[in-house]
CSV table of C-alpha atoms and ligand atoms in Angstrom, one decimal:
chain,number,residue,atom,x,y,z
U,10,MET,CA,0.0,0.0,0.0
U,11,GLU,CA,1.3,3.4,-1.0
U,12,LEU,CA,1.2,5.9,1.9
U,13,PRO,CA,0.4,9.6,1.1
U,14,PHE,CA,3.0,10.7,3.7
U,15,ASP,CA,6.6,10.0,4.6
U,16,ILE,CA,7.8,8.1,7.7
U,17,GLY,CA,11.1,8.1,9.5
U,18,PRO,CA,12.9,9.2,12.6
U,19,GLN,CA,13.7,12.6,11.0
U,20,TYR,CA,10.1,13.6,11.9
U,21,GLU,CA,10.4,12.8,15.6
U,22,GLY,CA,11.0,16.3,16.9
U,23,GLU,CA,8.2,17.8,14.7
U,24,ARG,CA,5.9,20.1,16.7
U,25,ILE,CA,2.5,21.0,15.3
U,26,ARG,CA,1.3,24.4,16.5
U,27,LYS,CA,-2.3,25.4,16.8
U,28,GLU,CA,-2.2,27.5,13.6
U,29,ASP,CA,-0.9,24.5,11.6
U,30,MET,CA,-3.2,21.9,13.1
U,31,TYR,CA,-6.0,20.3,11.2
U,32,VAL,CA,-7.6,18.3,14.1
U,33,GLU,CA,-6.6,17.4,17.6
U,34,LEU,CA,-7.1,13.8,18.8
U,35,GLY,CA,-7.3,13.3,22.6
U,36,GLY,CA,-5.6,16.1,24.5
U,37,PRO,CA,-6.8,18.4,27.3
U,38,LYS,CA,-10.1,19.3,25.6
U,39,VAL,CA,-11.5,15.7,25.5
U,40,LYS,CA,-12.1,13.5,28.5
U,41,ALA,CA,-11.8,10.1,26.9
U,42,LYS,CA,-8.5,9.1,25.3
U,43,ALA,CA,-6.1,6.2,25.8
U,44,GLU,CA,-3.7,3.8,24.1
U,45,LEU,CA,-3.3,0.2,24.8
U,46,ALA,CA,-1.3,-2.8,23.5
U,47,LYS,CA,-2.4,-6.4,24.0
U,48,LEU,CA,-0.6,-9.6,23.4
U,49,ARG,CA,-2.8,-12.2,21.5
U,50,LYS,CA,-2.6,-15.8,20.4
U,51,THR,CA,-1.5,-16.1,16.8
U,52,ASP,CA,-5.0,-17.1,15.4
U,53,GLU,CA,-6.6,-14.1,17.1
U,54,ILE,CA,-4.8,-11.6,14.9
U,55,GLU,CA,-5.5,-10.7,11.3
U,56,ASP,CA,-2.1,-9.4,10.3
U,57,GLY,CA,-2.2,-5.9,8.7
U,58,ARG,CA,-5.8,-5.2,9.6
U,59,VAL,CA,-6.7,-1.6,10.4
U,60,GLU,CA,-10.1,-0.7,11.8
U,61,VAL,CA,-11.6,2.7,12.6
U,62,LYS,CA,-14.5,2.8,15.0
U,63,GLY,CA,-16.1,6.1,14.5
U,64,PRO,CA,-15.4,9.0,12.1
U,65,ASP,CA,-12.1,8.9,10.2
U,66,ILE,CA,-10.2,12.2,9.5
U,67,GLY,CA,-12.3,13.0,6.4
U,68,GLU,CA,-15.5,13.1,8.5
U,69,MET,CA,-14.0,15.4,11.1
U,70,LYS,CA,-14.3,19.2,11.2
U,71,GLU,CA,-11.2,21.4,10.8
U,72,GLY,CA,-10.0,22.7,14.2
U,73,GLY,CA,-12.0,20.2,16.2
U,74,SER,CA,-10.9,18.0,19.1
U,75,TYR,CA,-12.0,14.3,19.1
U,76,PRO,CA,-11.9,11.4,21.5
U,77,PHE,CA,-9.1,9.0,20.6
U,78,GLY,CA,-8.2,5.5,21.3
U,79,ILE,CA,-5.2,3.6,19.8
U,80,PHE,CA,-5.5,-0.2,20.2
U,81,VAL,CA,-2.6,-2.3,19.1
U,82,GLU,CA,-2.8,-6.1,19.2
U,83,VAL,CA,0.3,-8.2,18.5
U,84,THR,CA,1.5,-11.7,18.4
U,85,GLY,CA,4.9,-13.3,18.2
U,86,GLU,CA,6.4,-16.6,19.5
U,87,LYS,CA,9.0,-14.8,21.6
U,88,LEU,CA,6.8,-12.1,23.0
U,89,GLU,CA,6.2,-12.3,26.8
U,90,GLU,CA,3.4,-10.6,28.7
U,91,ASP,CA,5.7,-7.9,30.1
U,92,MET,CA,6.2,-6.8,26.5
U,93,GLU,CA,2.7,-5.2,26.4
U,94,GLY,CA,3.8,-2.1,28.2
U,95,VAL,CA,6.9,-1.8,25.9
U,96,VAL,CA,4.9,-2.2,22.7
U,97,GLU,CA,2.5,0.3,24.0
U,98,ARG,CA,5.2,2.9,24.9
U,99,ARG,CA,6.6,2.6,21.4
U,100,ILE,CA,3.2,3.9,20.0
U,101,HIS,CA,4.5,7.3,21.0
U,102,GLU,CA,7.8,6.9,19.2
U,103,TYR,CA,6.4,5.5,16.0
U,104,CYS,CA,3.5,7.9,15.8
U,105,ASN,CA,6.0,10.7,15.8
U,106,PHE,CA,7.9,9.1,12.9
U,107,ILE,CA,4.9,10.0,10.8
U,108,GLU,CA,5.2,13.2,8.8
U,109,GLY,CA,2.6,15.7,10.0
U,110,PHE,CA,1.5,13.8,13.0
U,111,MET,CA,2.4,14.6,16.6
U,112,HIS,CA,1.9,12.4,19.7
U,113,LEU,CA,2.4,13.5,23.3
U,114,ASN,CA,2.2,11.7,26.6
U,115,GLN,CA,1.0,8.1,27.2
U,116,ARG,CA,-1.6,5.7,28.5
U,117,TYR,CA,-4.9,7.5,29.4
U,118,ASP,CA,-3.4,11.0,28.7
U,119,ILE,CA,-2.5,11.0,25.0
U,120,TRP,CA,-2.6,14.2,23.0
U,121,CYS,CA,-2.2,14.1,19.2
U,122,ARG,CA,-2.3,16.6,16.4
U,123,LEU,CA,-2.6,16.2,12.7
U,124,SER,CA,-1.2,19.0,10.5
U,125,LYS,CA,-3.1,20.8,7.7
U,126,GLY,CA,-0.3,19.8,5.3
U,127,ALA,CA,-0.8,16.1,6.1
U,128,HIS,CA,-4.6,16.4,5.7
U,129,ALA,CA,-4.1,18.1,2.3
U,130,LYS,CA,-2.0,15.1,1.2
U,131,GLY,CA,-4.8,12.7,2.0
U,132,PHE,CA,-3.9,11.5,5.5
U,133,ASN,CA,-6.4,9.2,7.2
U,134,LEU,CA,-6.4,6.8,10.1
U,135,LYS,CA,-6.4,3.7,7.8
U,136,TYR,CA,-3.1,4.8,6.3
U,137,MET,CA,-1.8,5.7,9.7
U,138,GLY,CA,-2.6,2.2,11.0
U,139,GLN,CA,-0.6,0.7,8.0
U,140,ALA,CA,2.3,3.0,8.8
U,141,LEU,CA,2.3,1.9,12.4
U,142,ILE,CA,2.2,-1.8,11.5
U,143,LYS,CA,5.1,-1.3,9.1
U,144,LEU,CA,7.2,0.6,11.7
U,145,PHE,CA,6.5,-1.9,14.6
U,146,LYS,CA,7.3,-4.9,12.5
U,147,SER,CA,10.5,-3.5,11.2
U,148,GLU,CA,11.8,-2.0,14.5
U,149,LEU,CA,10.6,-4.9,16.7
U,150,PRO,CA,11.1,-8.0,14.6
U,151,ILE,CA,9.8,-10.3,17.4
U,152,ILE,CA,6.3,-9.0,16.5
U,153,GLU,CA,5.1,-11.4,13.9
U,154,LYS,CA,1.5,-10.2,13.3
U,155,MET,CA,-0.2,-7.0,14.2
U,156,GLN,CA,-3.6,-5.3,13.9
U,157,VAL,CA,-4.6,-1.8,14.9
U,158,THR,CA,-7.9,-0.3,15.9
U,159,PHE,CA,-8.6,3.4,16.2
U,160,ILE,CA,-11.5,4.5,18.3
U,161,THR,CA,-13.0,8.0,17.7
U,162,ASP,CA,-16.7,7.1,18.5
U,163,GLU,CA,-18.0,9.0,21.6
U,164,LYS,CA,-19.7,5.8,23.0
U,165,GLU,CA,-17.1,3.2,22.1
U,166,ILE,CA,-14.3,5.1,23.6
U,167,GLU,CA,-15.7,5.0,27.2
U,168,GLY,CA,-15.5,1.2,27.5
U,169,PHE,CA,-12.1,1.2,25.8
U,170,VAL,CA,-10.7,3.7,28.3
U,171,ASP,CA,-12.1,1.8,31.3
U,172,ASN,CA,-10.6,-1.4,30.0
U,173,ALA,CA,-7.2,0.2,29.4
U,174,LYS,CA,-7.1,1.7,32.9
U,175,LYS,CA,-7.8,-1.7,34.4
U,176,THR,CA,-4.9,-3.2,32.3
U,177,TYR,CA,-2.5,-0.5,33.5
U,178,GLU,CA,-3.4,-1.1,37.1
U,179,ASP,CA,-2.9,-4.9,36.7
U,180,ARG,CA,0.5,-4.3,35.1
U,181,ASP,CA,1.7,-1.9,37.8
U,182,ALA,CA,0.5,-4.2,40.5
U,183,ARG,CA,2.7,-7.0,39.1
U,184,ALA,CA,5.7,-4.8,39.1
U,185,ARG,CA,5.2,-3.7,42.8
U,186,ALA,CA,6.4,-7.0,44.2
U,187,LEU,CA,10.1,-6.4,43.6
U,188,SER,CA,12.7,-4.3,45.5
U,189,GLU,CA,15.9,-2.6,44.4
U,190,GLU,CA,18.0,-4.8,46.8
U,191,GLU,CA,17.0,-8.1,45.2
U,192,VAL,CA,18.0,-7.2,41.6
U,193,ASP,CA,21.5,-6.6,40.1
U,194,GLU,CA,20.3,-4.6,37.1
U,195,PHE,CA,18.3,-1.5,36.6
U,196,TYR,CA,17.2,-0.2,33.2
U,197,ALA,CA,17.7,3.0,31.4
U,198,CYS,CA,15.4,4.7,28.9
U,199,LEU,CA,16.6,7.2,26.5
U,200,MET,CA,13.4,7.6,24.5
U,201,CYS,CA,12.8,11.2,25.6
U,202,GLN,CA,16.3,12.3,24.4
U,203,SER,CA,14.6,13.3,21.1
U,204,PHE,CA,13.5,16.5,22.9
U,205,ALA,CA,15.5,16.3,26.2
U,206,PRO,CA,18.9,15.3,25.0
U,207,THR,CA,20.6,15.1,28.4
U,208,HIS,CA,17.7,13.1,30.0
U,209,VAL,CA,18.4,9.6,31.2
U,210,CYS,CA,15.5,7.8,32.8
U,211,ILE,CA,16.5,5.3,35.4
U,212,ILE,CA,14.0,2.5,36.0
U,213,THR,CA,14.2,0.3,39.1
U,214,PRO,CA,11.7,-2.0,40.8
U,215,GLU,CA,10.9,0.9,43.1
U,216,LYS,CA,11.0,3.7,40.6
U,217,MET,CA,9.0,3.6,37.4
U,218,SER,CA,9.9,5.7,34.3
U,219,LEU,CA,8.7,9.3,34.8
U,220,CYS,CA,6.1,8.9,32.2
U,221,GLY,CA,4.5,6.2,34.3
U,222,SER,CA,4.5,3.6,31.6
U,223,ILE,CA,7.6,1.5,31.9
U,224,SER,CA,8.2,-0.5,35.1
U,225,TRP,CA,11.3,-2.6,35.8
U,226,LEU,CA,9.6,-5.7,34.4
U,227,GLU,CA,8.8,-3.9,31.2
U,228,GLY,CA,12.3,-2.4,31.0
U,229,ARG,CA,13.7,-5.9,31.2
U,230,ALA,CA,11.4,-7.2,28.6
U,231,ALA,CA,12.3,-4.2,26.3
U,232,THR,CA,16.0,-4.8,26.5
U,233,ARG,CA,15.5,-8.5,25.7
U,234,ALA,CA,13.2,-7.8,22.8
U,235,ASP,CA,15.2,-5.0,21.2
U,236,PRO,CA,18.8,-4.8,22.4
U,237,GLU,CA,19.5,-2.0,20.0
U,238,GLY,CA,16.6,0.1,21.2
U,239,THR,CA,16.2,3.0,23.6
U,240,ASN,CA,16.2,0.7,26.7
U,241,PHE,CA,19.3,-1.0,28.1
U,242,PRO,CA,20.4,-2.6,31.3
U,243,ILE,CA,22.5,-0.9,34.0
U,244,GLN,CA,24.7,-2.8,36.4
U,245,LYS,CA,23.7,-1.0,39.6
U,246,GLY,CA,27.2,-1.3,41.0
U,247,GLU,CA,28.2,-0.2,44.5
U,248,LEU,CA,25.6,1.3,46.7
U,249,LEU,CA,26.9,4.7,47.7
U,250,ASP,CA,23.9,6.0,49.7
U,251,ALA,CA,21.1,3.7,50.7
U,252,ILE,CA,18.7,6.5,51.7
U,253,LYS,CA,19.2,8.8,48.8
U,254,GLY,CA,19.4,5.9,46.4
U,255,GLU,CA,22.8,6.6,44.9
U,256,TYR,CA,24.6,3.8,42.9
U,257,ALA,CA,28.0,3.9,41.3
U,258,GLY,CA,26.7,2.1,38.2
U,259,VAL,CA,23.8,4.5,37.8
U,260,ASN,CA,26.1,7.6,38.1
U,261,GLU,CA,28.4,6.1,35.4
U,262,VAL,CA,25.6,5.6,32.9
U,263,VAL,CA,23.9,8.9,33.6
U,264,SER,CA,27.2,10.7,33.1
U,265,GLU,CA,28.0,8.9,29.9
U,266,LYS,CA,24.6,9.2,28.3
U,267,SER,CA,24.1,12.9,29.3
U,268,ASP,CA,27.5,13.7,27.8
U,269,GLY,CA,28.8,14.6,31.2
U,270,GLU,CA,25.9,17.1,31.9
U,271,THR,CA,24.7,15.1,34.9
U,272,GLU,CA,27.4,13.3,37.0
U,273,ARG,CA,25.5,12.0,39.9
U,274,CYS,CA,21.9,10.9,40.4
U,275,TYR,CA,19.9,10.3,43.6
U,276,LEU,CA,17.0,8.0,42.9
U,277,HIS,CA,15.0,9.0,46.0
U,278,SER,CA,15.6,12.6,46.7
U,279,MET,CA,14.6,15.9,45.0
U,280,PHE,CA,17.6,17.7,46.6
U,281,GLY,CA,21.3,17.6,45.9
U,282,TYR,CA,21.6,15.5,42.8
U,283,PRO,CA,18.0,14.7,41.8
U,284,HIS,CA,17.0,12.6,38.8
U,285,THR,CA,16.6,14.7,35.7
U,286,SER,CA,13.2,15.5,34.2
U,287,CYS,CA,12.2,15.0,30.6
U,288,GLY,CA,8.9,16.5,29.6
U,289,CYS,CA,6.4,13.7,29.6
U,290,PHE,CA,6.4,13.0,33.4
U,291,GLU,CA,2.9,12.3,34.8
U,292,SER,CA,3.3,14.5,37.8
U,293,LEU,CA,5.9,16.5,39.6
U,294,ALA,CA,7.0,17.2,43.2
U,295,PHE,CA,7.8,20.8,44.1
U,296,TYR,CA,9.4,22.1,47.3
U,297,ILE,CA,7.5,24.8,49.2
U,298,PRO,CA,10.1,26.7,51.3
U,299,GLU,CA,7.5,28.7,53.3
U,300,VAL,CA,6.2,25.5,54.9
U,301,ASP,CA,9.4,23.4,54.4
U,302,GLY,CA,7.2,20.8,52.7
U,303,ILE,CA,6.7,19.2,49.3
U,304,GLY,CA,3.7,19.6,47.0
U,305,VAL,CA,2.8,17.2,44.3
U,306,VAL,CA,0.8,18.2,41.2
U,307,HIS,CA,-0.2,16.0,38.2
U,308,ARG,CA,-0.5,16.9,34.6
U,309,GLU,CA,-4.2,17.0,34.4
U,310,TYR,CA,-4.5,19.6,37.1
U,311,SER,CA,-4.5,22.9,35.3
U,312,GLU,CA,-5.2,25.4,38.2
U,313,ASP,CA,-2.5,27.1,40.1
U,314,THR,CA,-0.7,25.2,42.9
U,315,PRO,CA,-0.6,27.0,46.3
U,316,ILE,CA,2.7,28.7,45.2
U,317,GLY,CA,0.8,30.5,42.5
U,318,ILE,CA,2.2,28.5,39.6
U,319,PRO,CA,0.5,25.8,37.5
U,320,PHE,CA,1.9,22.4,36.5
U,321,SER,CA,2.8,23.7,33.0
U,322,ARG,CA,5.1,26.4,34.4
U,323,LEU,CA,6.7,24.1,36.9
U,324,ALA,CA,7.2,21.6,34.2
U,325,ALA,CA,8.9,24.1,32.0
U,326,GLN,CA,11.3,25.0,34.8
U,327,THR,CA,12.5,21.4,35.3
U,328,GLY,CA,11.9,19.8,31.9
U,329,GLY,CA,14.3,19.2,29.0
U,330,GLY,CA,16.7,16.9,30.8
U,331,ARG,CA,17.8,19.3,33.5
U,332,GLN,CA,18.7,18.4,37.0
U,333,GLU,CA,16.7,20.9,39.1
U,334,GLU,CA,16.8,20.8,42.8
U,335,GLY,CA,13.4,21.2,44.4
U,336,ILE,CA,11.3,20.3,41.3
U,337,LEU,CA,11.1,16.7,40.2
U,338,GLY,CA,9.2,15.0,37.4
U,339,MET,CA,7.8,11.6,38.4
U,340,ALA,CA,5.3,8.8,37.7
U,341,ILE,CA,2.2,8.8,39.9
U,342,GLU,CA,3.0,5.2,40.6
U,343,TYR,CA,6.2,6.3,42.3
U,344,MET,CA,4.1,7.6,45.1
U,345,ARG,CA,3.3,4.0,45.9
U,346,SER,CA,7.0,3.1,46.1
U,347,ARG,CA,8.4,2.1,49.5
U,348,LYS,CA,11.2,4.4,48.7
U,349,PHE,CA,9.1,7.4,47.6
U,350,LEU,CA,11.4,10.4,48.2
U,351,GLN,CA,12.6,8.6,51.3
U,352,ALA,CA,15.7,10.9,51.8
U,353,ASP,CA,13.4,13.9,52.0
U,354,GLY,CA,11.0,12.5,54.5
U,355,GLY,CA,8.7,10.6,52.1
U,356,TRP,CA,5.0,11.0,52.7
U,357,GLU,CA,5.6,12.8,56.0
U,358,ARG,CA,6.9,15.7,53.9
U,359,ILE,CA,4.0,15.9,51.4
U,360,VAL,CA,1.8,18.8,52.3
U,361,TRP,CA,-0.4,19.4,49.2
U,362,LEU,CA,-1.9,17.3,46.4
U,363,PRO,CA,-4.8,17.9,44.1
U,364,LYS,CA,-7.8,15.9,45.3
U,365,ASP,CA,-8.1,13.9,42.1
U,366,ALA,CA,-4.5,12.6,42.5
U,367,LYS,CA,-5.1,12.1,46.2
U,368,LYS,CA,-8.0,9.9,45.5
U,369,ARG,CA,-6.1,7.8,42.9
U,370,ILE,CA,-3.4,6.9,45.3
U,371,GLU,CA,-5.5,7.0,48.5
U,372,ASP,CA,-4.4,3.5,49.6
U,373,ALA,CA,-0.7,4.4,49.4
U,374,ILE,CA,-0.9,7.2,51.9
U,375,PRO,CA,0.2,6.1,55.3
U,376,GLU,CA,-2.3,5.9,58.0
U,377,GLY,CA,-2.8,9.1,60.0
U,378,LEU,CA,-1.5,11.3,57.2
U,379,HIS,CA,-4.5,11.3,54.8
U,380,GLU,CA,-6.4,14.1,56.6
U,381,ARG,CA,-3.3,16.1,57.1
U,382,ILE,CA,-2.4,16.5,53.5
U,383,ALA,CA,-4.2,19.5,51.9
U,384,THR,CA,-5.9,19.6,48.5
U,385,GLU,CA,-7.2,22.6,46.5
U,386,ASP,CA,-10.3,22.4,48.8
U,387,ASP,CA,-8.2,23.2,51.8
U,388,ALA,CA,-5.5,25.5,50.5
U,389,THR,CA,-5.0,27.6,47.4
U,390,ASP,CA,-2.2,29.8,48.6
U,391,ILE,CA,0.7,29.8,51.1
U,392,ASP,CA,-1.3,31.4,54.0
U,393,SER,CA,-4.2,29.0,53.8
U,394,LEU,CA,-1.8,26.1,53.4
U,395,LYS,CA,0.2,27.1,56.5
U,396,ALA,CA,-3.0,27.5,58.6
U,397,PHE,CA,-4.3,24.1,57.4
U,398,LEU,CA,-1.1,22.3,58.3
U,399,GLN,CA,-0.9,23.9,61.7
U,400,LYS,CA,-4.5,23.0,62.4
U,401,LYS,CA,-4.0,19.4,61.4
U,402,ALA,CA,-0.6,19.1,63.2
U,403,HIS,CA,1.1,17.9,60.0
U,404,PRO,CA,4.5,16.4,60.7
U,405,VAL,CA,6.3,19.3,58.8
U,406,VAL,CA,5.0,21.7,61.5
U,407,GLN,CA,7.7,20.3,63.9
U,408,ARG,CA,10.3,21.5,61.4
U,409,TRP,CA,9.1,25.0,61.8
U,410,GLU,CA,9.7,24.9,65.5
U,411,PHE,CA,13.4,24.1,65.1
U,412,GLU,CA,15.4,26.9,66.7
U,413,VAL,CA,19.0,27.6,66.1
U,414,THR,CA,20.4,28.0,69.7
U,415,GLU,CA,23.7,29.4,70.8
U,416,GLU,CA,24.5,25.9,72.0
U,417,LEU,CA,24.0,24.4,68.5
U,418,LYS,CA,26.1,27.1,66.9
U,419,ASN,CA,28.9,26.4,69.3
U,420,LYS,CA,28.6,22.6,68.7
U,421,LEU,CA,28.9,23.1,65.0
U,422,ILE,CA,31.9,25.5,65.3
U,423,ALA,CA,33.7,23.0,67.4
U,424,TYR,CA,32.9,20.2,65.0
U,425,ILE,CA,34.2,22.3,62.0
U,426,GLU,CA,37.4,23.0,63.9
U,427,GLN,CA,37.8,19.3,64.7
U,428,GLN,CA,37.4,18.5,61.0
U,429,ASP,CA,40.1,21.1,60.0
U,430,GLY,CA,37.4,23.2,58.4
U,431,GLU,CA,36.1,20.7,55.9
U,432,ILE,CA,32.8,19.0,56.6
U,433,TYR,CA,30.4,16.8,54.7
U,434,PRO,CA,26.8,17.8,55.4
U,435,GLU,CA,25.5,14.3,55.7
U,436,GLU,CA,28.2,13.2,58.1
U,437,ALA,CA,28.1,16.4,60.1
U,438,ALA,CA,24.3,16.2,60.4
U,439,LYS,CA,24.5,12.7,61.7
U,440,GLU,CA,27.3,13.6,64.1
U,441,LEU,CA,25.4,16.5,65.5
U,442,GLY,CA,22.0,14.7,65.7
U,443,LEU,CA,20.4,17.0,63.1
U,444,SER,CA,18.6,16.5,59.9
U,445,GLU,CA,20.5,18.0,56.9
U,446,ASP,CA,18.1,20.8,56.5
U,447,GLN,CA,18.4,21.7,60.2
U,448,LEU,CA,22.2,21.7,59.7
U,449,THR,CA,21.8,24.0,56.7
U,450,LYS,CA,19.8,26.4,59.0
U,451,VAL,CA,22.6,26.4,61.5
U,452,ILE,CA,25.2,27.0,58.8
U,453,ASP,CA,23.1,29.9,57.4
U,454,ARG,CA,22.9,31.5,60.8
U,455,LEU,CA,26.6,31.3,61.3
U,456,ARG,CA,27.0,32.9,57.9
U,457,GLU,CA,24.7,35.7,58.8
U,458,ASP,CA,26.7,36.2,62.0
U,459,GLY,CA,29.8,36.5,59.9
U,460,ILE,CA,31.5,33.5,61.5
U,461,LEU,CA,31.4,31.3,58.4
U,462,GLU,CA,32.1,32.5,54.9
L,141,ZN,ZN1,9.9,11.2,29.3
């Protein structure tokens, strides 16, 4: 079949702005959208079949937004169940190989645009399905047969999205059983380097890819299926810091694959040397200095956070592969991790979360904390947040009461002298019985006093 458009990796970075857009599929204006990959038995697949349930592009109005489902079914003798997530994540990559088509995000949150130019050339979803089948089969030869269904029908999409969400949940639950300690290998993902060239996503059993679509199991399956692809194994190497989650092997790979831009990476802290953020992360954590706590906001929440900035602006500050202290892109699933920001106090440090996100991970919030974490109903600015936390006796309130006494100052001076003027914050904090941020407060005070430079 002759396609009326070109395909190839050269189109990957292509952005379609509103003025150049013919239609939008999925995205923030429509509620129901999702993509899903399923592994099937060989006789269940009609190789090369493309079906469109609902209007195709030709029946859509210019400038409109439509519900969108992409359903990929594959079979292959060597395919294992953990490959479903991997195949599904590749939908993003291969859709972007299509000239005039843009695909953002993943899972239940896809956002696609078709350009006016592509429409003029005769683009439709039937062709697009053919292009995807061609790309998948050439890039992932272990796929033997494949069929694609697009869903644009208002009614059909509802059931499809519900089913997709159930599948994601089952997959994530399978991955939760493992820990970082019991494996020797982690996995890296470089898929987002097309727009965030220094970003290296580290996937461990207790830290999913930031986009929330590749678990450790899926990372492993991906490297087996496509050793030349964007995922590869990392020997975790020596454990340098068990609390922060720093591994020699991870540092080495991050440094190499970011061209020396990032030299160290803490897997479980947003301070010091945090994991870099790409651009497709599901949510992000942001430090709120006024309350010494951490807020979390997810992509779908478009209002301002209590610091007066919405998700989009926070995302712009940290995205693109930068290592940004105090703002960290992450998967929503990461909030279920036993190691969730453990170096920063974990859940005890979380002070604000949109109620929709809070509901989604309700069962992961430790007992006694649920009522103490504010949502947009409780706090919309710093003052109301402070008042709420105080009223609920949130654990961060204890941090506010920390006082830099003369005794503490003297203790620190003595310690610095004993160490010949050179101290390591982590060791010093331990030695003095302080947390690292308490230590920072004492150091700051000594600076103000002119005792330290
Ligand atoms: Zn990403």
